[in-house]
Short mmCIF file of C-alpha atoms in Angstrom, two decimals:
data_model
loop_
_atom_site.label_atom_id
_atom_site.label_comp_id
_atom_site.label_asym_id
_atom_site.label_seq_id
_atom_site.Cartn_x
_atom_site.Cartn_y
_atom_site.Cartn_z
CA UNK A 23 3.78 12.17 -21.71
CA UNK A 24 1.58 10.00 -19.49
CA UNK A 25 2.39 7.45 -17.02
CA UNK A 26 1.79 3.91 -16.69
CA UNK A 27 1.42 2.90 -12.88
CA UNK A 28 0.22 0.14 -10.52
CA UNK A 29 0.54 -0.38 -6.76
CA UNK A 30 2.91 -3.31 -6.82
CA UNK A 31 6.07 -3.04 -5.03
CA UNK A 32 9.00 -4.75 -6.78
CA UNK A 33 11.75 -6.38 -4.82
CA UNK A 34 14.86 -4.91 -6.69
CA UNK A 35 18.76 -4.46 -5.79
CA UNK A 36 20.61 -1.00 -6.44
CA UNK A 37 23.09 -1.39 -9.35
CA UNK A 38 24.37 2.26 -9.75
CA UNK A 39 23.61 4.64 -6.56
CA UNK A 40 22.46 7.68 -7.32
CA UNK A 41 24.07 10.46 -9.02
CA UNK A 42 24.46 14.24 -9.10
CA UNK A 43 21.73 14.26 -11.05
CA UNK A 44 19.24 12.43 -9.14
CA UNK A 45 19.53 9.41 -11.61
CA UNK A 46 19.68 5.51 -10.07
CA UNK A 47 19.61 2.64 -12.07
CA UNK A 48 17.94 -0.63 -10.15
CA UNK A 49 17.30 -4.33 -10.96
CA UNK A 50 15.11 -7.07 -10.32
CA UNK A 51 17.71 -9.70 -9.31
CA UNK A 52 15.36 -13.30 -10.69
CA UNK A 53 14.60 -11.68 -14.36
CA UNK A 54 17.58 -8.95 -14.90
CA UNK A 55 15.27 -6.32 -15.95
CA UNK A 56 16.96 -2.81 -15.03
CA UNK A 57 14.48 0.46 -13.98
CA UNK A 58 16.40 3.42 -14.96
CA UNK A 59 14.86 5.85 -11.94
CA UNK A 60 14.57 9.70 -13.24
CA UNK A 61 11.94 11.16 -11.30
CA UNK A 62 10.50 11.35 -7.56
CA UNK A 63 7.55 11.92 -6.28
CA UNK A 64 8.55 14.08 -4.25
CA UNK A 65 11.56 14.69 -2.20
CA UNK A 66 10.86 11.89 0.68
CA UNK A 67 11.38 9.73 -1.98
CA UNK A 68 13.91 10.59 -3.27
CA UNK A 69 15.72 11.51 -0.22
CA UNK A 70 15.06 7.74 0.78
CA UNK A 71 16.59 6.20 -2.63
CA UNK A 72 19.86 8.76 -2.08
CA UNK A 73 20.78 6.78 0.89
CA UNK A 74 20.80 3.69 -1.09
CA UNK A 75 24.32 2.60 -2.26
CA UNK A 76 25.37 -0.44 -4.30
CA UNK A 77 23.96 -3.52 -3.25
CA UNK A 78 21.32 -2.23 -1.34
CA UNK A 79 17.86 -4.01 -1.36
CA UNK A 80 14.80 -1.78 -2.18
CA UNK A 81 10.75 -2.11 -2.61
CA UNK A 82 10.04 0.28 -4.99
CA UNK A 83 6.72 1.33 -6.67
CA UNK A 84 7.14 3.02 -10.24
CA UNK A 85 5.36 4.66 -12.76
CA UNK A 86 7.08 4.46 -16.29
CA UNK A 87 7.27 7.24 -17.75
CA UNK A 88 8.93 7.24 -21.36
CA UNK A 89 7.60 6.17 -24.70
CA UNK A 90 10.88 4.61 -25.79
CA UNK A 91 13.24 4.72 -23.04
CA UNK A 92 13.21 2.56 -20.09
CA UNK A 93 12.75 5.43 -17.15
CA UNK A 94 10.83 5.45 -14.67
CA UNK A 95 9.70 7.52 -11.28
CA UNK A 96 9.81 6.13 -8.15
CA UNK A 97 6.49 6.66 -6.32
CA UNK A 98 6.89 4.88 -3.00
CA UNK A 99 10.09 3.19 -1.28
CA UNK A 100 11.00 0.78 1.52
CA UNK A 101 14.59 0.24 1.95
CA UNK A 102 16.26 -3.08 3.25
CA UNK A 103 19.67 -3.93 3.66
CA UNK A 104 21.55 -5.97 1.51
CA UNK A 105 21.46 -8.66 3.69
CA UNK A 106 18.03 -8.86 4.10
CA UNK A 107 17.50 -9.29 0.10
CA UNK A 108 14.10 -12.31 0.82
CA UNK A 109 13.66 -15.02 -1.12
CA UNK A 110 12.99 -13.81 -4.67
CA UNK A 111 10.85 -16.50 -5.99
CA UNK A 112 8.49 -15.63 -2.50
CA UNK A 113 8.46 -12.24 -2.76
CA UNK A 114 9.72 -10.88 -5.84
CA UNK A 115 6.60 -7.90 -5.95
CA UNK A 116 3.93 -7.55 -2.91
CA UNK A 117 1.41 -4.43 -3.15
CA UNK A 118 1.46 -2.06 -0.94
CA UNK A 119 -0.41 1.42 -0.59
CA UNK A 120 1.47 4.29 -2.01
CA UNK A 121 2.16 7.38 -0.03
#
């Protein structure tokens, strides 16, 4: 299965935290669109995103990574309060270099 990528960062709000399992679901707040996160790339990441609780304000670069579902793997992550959620229509994706 191969991955669709690019470096843009997507301003997005945690909607479930994540789970046992290592799943999180996130959503950009302006369109609705949800990312259904199922893989890391590598445990940085992940550690970062398992820290992240309802609410919570992320930049997240993914790679999509099923045919038919909507999942995803988080490549890079910034994490921002929820009170520090910007302006969506100024900053709703910004590219920044994965690491």
């Amino acid at each position: 299965m191969t991955a669709t990528s690019d470096t843009t960062a997507r301003q997005c709000l945690v909607d479930q935290p994540m789970n046992q399992h290592g799943y999180i679901s996130l959503s950009l707040p302006t369109t609705g669109e949800t990312f259904h996160i199922v893989e890391y790339k590598d445990n940085k990441t992940q550690t970062q995103l398992e820290t992240a609780h309802s609410g919570c304000a992320v930049f997240v670069v993914l790679d999509r990574i099923g045919c038919r579902a909507e999942t995803w793997r988080a490549r890079s992550v910034e994490l921002l309060s929820e009170y520090a959620m910007e302006s969506c229509e100024d900053s709703e994706s910004r590219s920044i270099t994965p690491t």
